[in-house]
Coordinates of C-alpha atoms in Angstrom, one line a residue:
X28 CA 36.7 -54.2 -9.9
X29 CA 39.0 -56.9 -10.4
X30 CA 37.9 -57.9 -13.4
X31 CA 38.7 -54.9 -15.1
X32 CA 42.3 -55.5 -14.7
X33 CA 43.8 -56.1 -17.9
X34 CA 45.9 -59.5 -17.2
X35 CA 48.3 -60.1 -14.4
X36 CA 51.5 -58.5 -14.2
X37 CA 50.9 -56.1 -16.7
X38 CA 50.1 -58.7 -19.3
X39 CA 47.2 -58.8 -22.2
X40 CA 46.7 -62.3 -21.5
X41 CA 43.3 -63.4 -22.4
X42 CA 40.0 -64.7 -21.1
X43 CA 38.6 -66.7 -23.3
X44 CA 39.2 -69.0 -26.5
X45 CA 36.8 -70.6 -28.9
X46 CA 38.0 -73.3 -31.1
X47 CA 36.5 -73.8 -34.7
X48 CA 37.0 -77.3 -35.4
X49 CA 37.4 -78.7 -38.7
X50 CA 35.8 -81.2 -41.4
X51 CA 34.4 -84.2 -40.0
X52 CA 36.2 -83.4 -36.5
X53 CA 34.3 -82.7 -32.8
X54 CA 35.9 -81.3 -29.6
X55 CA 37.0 -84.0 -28.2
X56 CA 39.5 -84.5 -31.7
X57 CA 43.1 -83.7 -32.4
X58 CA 44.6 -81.4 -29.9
X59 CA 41.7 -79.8 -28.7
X60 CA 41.6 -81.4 -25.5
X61 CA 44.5 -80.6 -24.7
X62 CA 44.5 -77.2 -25.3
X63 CA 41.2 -77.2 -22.8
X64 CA 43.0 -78.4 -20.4
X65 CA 45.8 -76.6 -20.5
X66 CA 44.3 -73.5 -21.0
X67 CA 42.2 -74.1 -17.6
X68 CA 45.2 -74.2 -15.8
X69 CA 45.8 -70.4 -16.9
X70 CA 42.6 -69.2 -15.8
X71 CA 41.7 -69.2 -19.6
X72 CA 38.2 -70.5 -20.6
X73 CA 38.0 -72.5 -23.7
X74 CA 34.7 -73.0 -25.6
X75 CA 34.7 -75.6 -28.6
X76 CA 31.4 -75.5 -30.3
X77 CA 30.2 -78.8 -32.1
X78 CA 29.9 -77.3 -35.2
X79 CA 26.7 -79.1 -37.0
X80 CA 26.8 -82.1 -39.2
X81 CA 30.4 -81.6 -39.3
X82 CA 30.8 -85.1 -42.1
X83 CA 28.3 -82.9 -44.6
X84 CA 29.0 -79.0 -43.4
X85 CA 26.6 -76.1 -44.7
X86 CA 28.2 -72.6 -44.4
X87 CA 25.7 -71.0 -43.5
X88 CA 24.9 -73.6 -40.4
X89 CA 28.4 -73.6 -39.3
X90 CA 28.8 -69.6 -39.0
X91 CA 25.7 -69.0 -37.7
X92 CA 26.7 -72.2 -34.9
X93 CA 30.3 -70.3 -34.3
X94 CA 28.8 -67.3 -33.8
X95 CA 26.5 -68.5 -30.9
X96 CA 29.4 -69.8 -29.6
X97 CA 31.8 -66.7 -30.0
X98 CA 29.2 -64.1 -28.8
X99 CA 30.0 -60.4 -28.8
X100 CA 33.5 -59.9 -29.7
X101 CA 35.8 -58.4 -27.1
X102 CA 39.6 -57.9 -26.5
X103 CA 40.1 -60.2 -24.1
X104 CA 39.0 -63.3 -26.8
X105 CA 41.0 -65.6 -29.5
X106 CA 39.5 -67.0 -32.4
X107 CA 41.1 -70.5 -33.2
X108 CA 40.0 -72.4 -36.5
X109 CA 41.6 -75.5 -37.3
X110 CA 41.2 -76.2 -41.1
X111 CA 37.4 -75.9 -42.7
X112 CA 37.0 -73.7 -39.1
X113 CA 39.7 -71.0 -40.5
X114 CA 37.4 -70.3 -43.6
X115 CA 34.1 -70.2 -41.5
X116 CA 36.0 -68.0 -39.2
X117 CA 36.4 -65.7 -41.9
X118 CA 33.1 -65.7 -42.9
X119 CA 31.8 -65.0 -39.3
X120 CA 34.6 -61.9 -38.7
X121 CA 33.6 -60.9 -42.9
X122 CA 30.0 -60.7 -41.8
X123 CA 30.3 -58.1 -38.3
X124 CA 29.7 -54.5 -38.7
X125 CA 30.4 -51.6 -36.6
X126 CA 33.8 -51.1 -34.4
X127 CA 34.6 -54.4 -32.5
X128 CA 37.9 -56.2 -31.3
X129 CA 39.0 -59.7 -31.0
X130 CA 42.5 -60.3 -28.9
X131 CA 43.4 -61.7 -32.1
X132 CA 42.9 -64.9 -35.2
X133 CA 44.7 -68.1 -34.8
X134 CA 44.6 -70.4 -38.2
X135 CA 45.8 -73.6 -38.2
X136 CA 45.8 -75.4 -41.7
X137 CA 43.9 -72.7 -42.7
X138 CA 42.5 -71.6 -46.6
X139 CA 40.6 -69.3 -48.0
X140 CA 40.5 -71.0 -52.0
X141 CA 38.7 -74.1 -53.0
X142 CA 40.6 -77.1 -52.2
X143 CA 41.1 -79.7 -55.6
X144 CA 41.1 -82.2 -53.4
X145 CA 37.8 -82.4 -51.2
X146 CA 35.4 -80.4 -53.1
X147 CA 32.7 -81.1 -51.2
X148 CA 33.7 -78.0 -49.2
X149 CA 33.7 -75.7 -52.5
X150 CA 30.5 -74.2 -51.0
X151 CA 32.9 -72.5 -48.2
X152 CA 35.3 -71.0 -50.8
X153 CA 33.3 -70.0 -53.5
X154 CA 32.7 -66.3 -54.1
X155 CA 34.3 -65.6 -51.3
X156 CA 34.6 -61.5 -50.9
X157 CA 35.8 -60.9 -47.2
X158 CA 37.6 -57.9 -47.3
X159 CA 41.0 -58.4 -45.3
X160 CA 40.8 -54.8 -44.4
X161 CA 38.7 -54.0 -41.6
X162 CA 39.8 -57.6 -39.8
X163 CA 43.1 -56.3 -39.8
X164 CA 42.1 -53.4 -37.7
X165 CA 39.7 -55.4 -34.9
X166 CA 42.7 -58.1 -34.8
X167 CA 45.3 -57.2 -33.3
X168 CA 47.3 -60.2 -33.4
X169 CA 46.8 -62.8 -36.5
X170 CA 49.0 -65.4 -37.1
X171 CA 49.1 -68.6 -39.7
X172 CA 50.0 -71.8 -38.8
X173 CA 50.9 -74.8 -41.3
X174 CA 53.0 -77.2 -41.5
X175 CA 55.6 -78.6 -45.0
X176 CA 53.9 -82.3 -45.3
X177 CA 49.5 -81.3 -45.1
X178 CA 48.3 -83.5 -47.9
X179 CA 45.1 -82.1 -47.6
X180 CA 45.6 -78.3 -47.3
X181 CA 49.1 -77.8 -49.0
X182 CA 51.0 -75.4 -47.8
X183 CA 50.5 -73.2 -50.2
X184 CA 47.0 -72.6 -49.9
X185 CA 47.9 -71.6 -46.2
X186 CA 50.3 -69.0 -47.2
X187 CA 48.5 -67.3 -49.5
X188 CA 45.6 -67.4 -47.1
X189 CA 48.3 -65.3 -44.5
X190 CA 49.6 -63.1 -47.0
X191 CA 46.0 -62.0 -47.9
X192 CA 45.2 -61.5 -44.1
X193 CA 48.3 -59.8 -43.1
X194 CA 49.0 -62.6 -41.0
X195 CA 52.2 -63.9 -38.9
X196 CA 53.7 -67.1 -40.6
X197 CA 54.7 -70.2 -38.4
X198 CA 55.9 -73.1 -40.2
X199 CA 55.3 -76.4 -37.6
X200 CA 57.7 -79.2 -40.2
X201 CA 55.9 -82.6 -40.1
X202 CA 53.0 -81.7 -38.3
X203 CA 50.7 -82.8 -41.0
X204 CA 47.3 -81.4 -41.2
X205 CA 47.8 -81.2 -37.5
X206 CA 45.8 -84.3 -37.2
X207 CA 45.2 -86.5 -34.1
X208 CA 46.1 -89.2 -37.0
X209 CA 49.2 -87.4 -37.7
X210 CA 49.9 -88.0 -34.2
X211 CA 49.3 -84.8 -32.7
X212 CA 47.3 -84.6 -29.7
X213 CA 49.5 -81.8 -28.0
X214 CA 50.2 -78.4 -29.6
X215 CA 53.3 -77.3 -27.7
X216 CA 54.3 -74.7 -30.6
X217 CA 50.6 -73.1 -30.2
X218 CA 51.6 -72.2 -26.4
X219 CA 55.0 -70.4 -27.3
X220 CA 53.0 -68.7 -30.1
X221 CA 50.5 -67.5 -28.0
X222 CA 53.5 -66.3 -25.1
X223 CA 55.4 -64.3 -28.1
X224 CA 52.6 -62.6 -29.1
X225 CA 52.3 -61.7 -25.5
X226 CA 48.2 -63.3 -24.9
X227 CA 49.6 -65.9 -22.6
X228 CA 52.0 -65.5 -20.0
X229 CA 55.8 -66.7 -20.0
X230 CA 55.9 -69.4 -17.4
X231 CA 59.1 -68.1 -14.9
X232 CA 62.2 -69.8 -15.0

């Protein structure tokens, strides 16, 4: 009966996290790693599905590929998308019916609205029609993260993106696209996000 027990010492911590990766990335990219391994340490299992033909991405491949790796939804999981994962994360949470509940939505460099920039991923943006109201009430907890210097999702995209999703704001200045070439192979500031919002537990002093 263990398992039943809703985290220790009282806390919602979590169970599981699966990563949506981004354009052209894999798992073994960026600061995914990272977060695997430090996420073991918690107990916390961490799934990051190799999202298919990630140089020329199909939307309809790449949900359909996040939800085999997501499964059924429960509270005791985080959704994490990293850039083109954010917007195929919506799609996937757009596209469930009936009551269900994630322990929450993490989006790093997220959009939701074609990029000028790289459209070759217009396919993910156009027409989209997820209606921000029902995710708001399966997730709990849903939080933005961007930085003040991505050159290829500006800032602003990510903001609108978190005020149409009721989403927390965390500005991260100079992360970049939060890019192993921006030099970031260690998300620090995703750990004391996850400890605020009360999924991860505080280390003690």
């Amino acid at each position: 009966y263990q398992r039943r027990v809703r985290g220790s010492e009282g806390n919602r911590s979590m169970q599981r996290i699966v990563v949506a990766h981004g354009y052209t990335a894999y798992p073994e990219k960026h600061w995914f790693p990272w977060l695997k391994s430090t996420m073991e340490q918690h107990g916390i299992e961490v799934i990051i599905p190799q999202l298919p033909n990630a140089d020329a991405p199909v939307k309809s491949e790449w949900v359909a590929a996040l939800a085999e790796a997501l499964g059924p939804p429960d509270e005791r999981t985080l959704l994490i998308g990293h850039s083109l994962g954010c917007v195929t994360a919506l799609h996937l949470l757009g596209s469930m019916v009936g009551d269900w509940r994630l322990a929450g939505l993490v989006l790093v460099a997220g959009f939701h609205e074609p990029l000028e920039n790289i459209p070759e991923l217009d396919e993910f943006t156009a027409g989209f029609d997820v209606d921000p109201g029902p995710l708001a009430e399966s997730l709990p907890f849903r939080c933005a993260i961007y930085s003040d210097n991505d050159v290829r999702v500006a800032q602003q995209k990510s903001v609108r993106m978190a005020e149409w999703l009721g989403a927390e704001q965390e500005l991260v200045a100079g992360a970049g696209h939060f890019c192993q070439a921006n030099g970031l192979t260690e998300f620090p500031q995703l750990l004391h996000i996850l400890q605020k919002a009360g999924l991860l537990p505080v280390p003690s002093s």
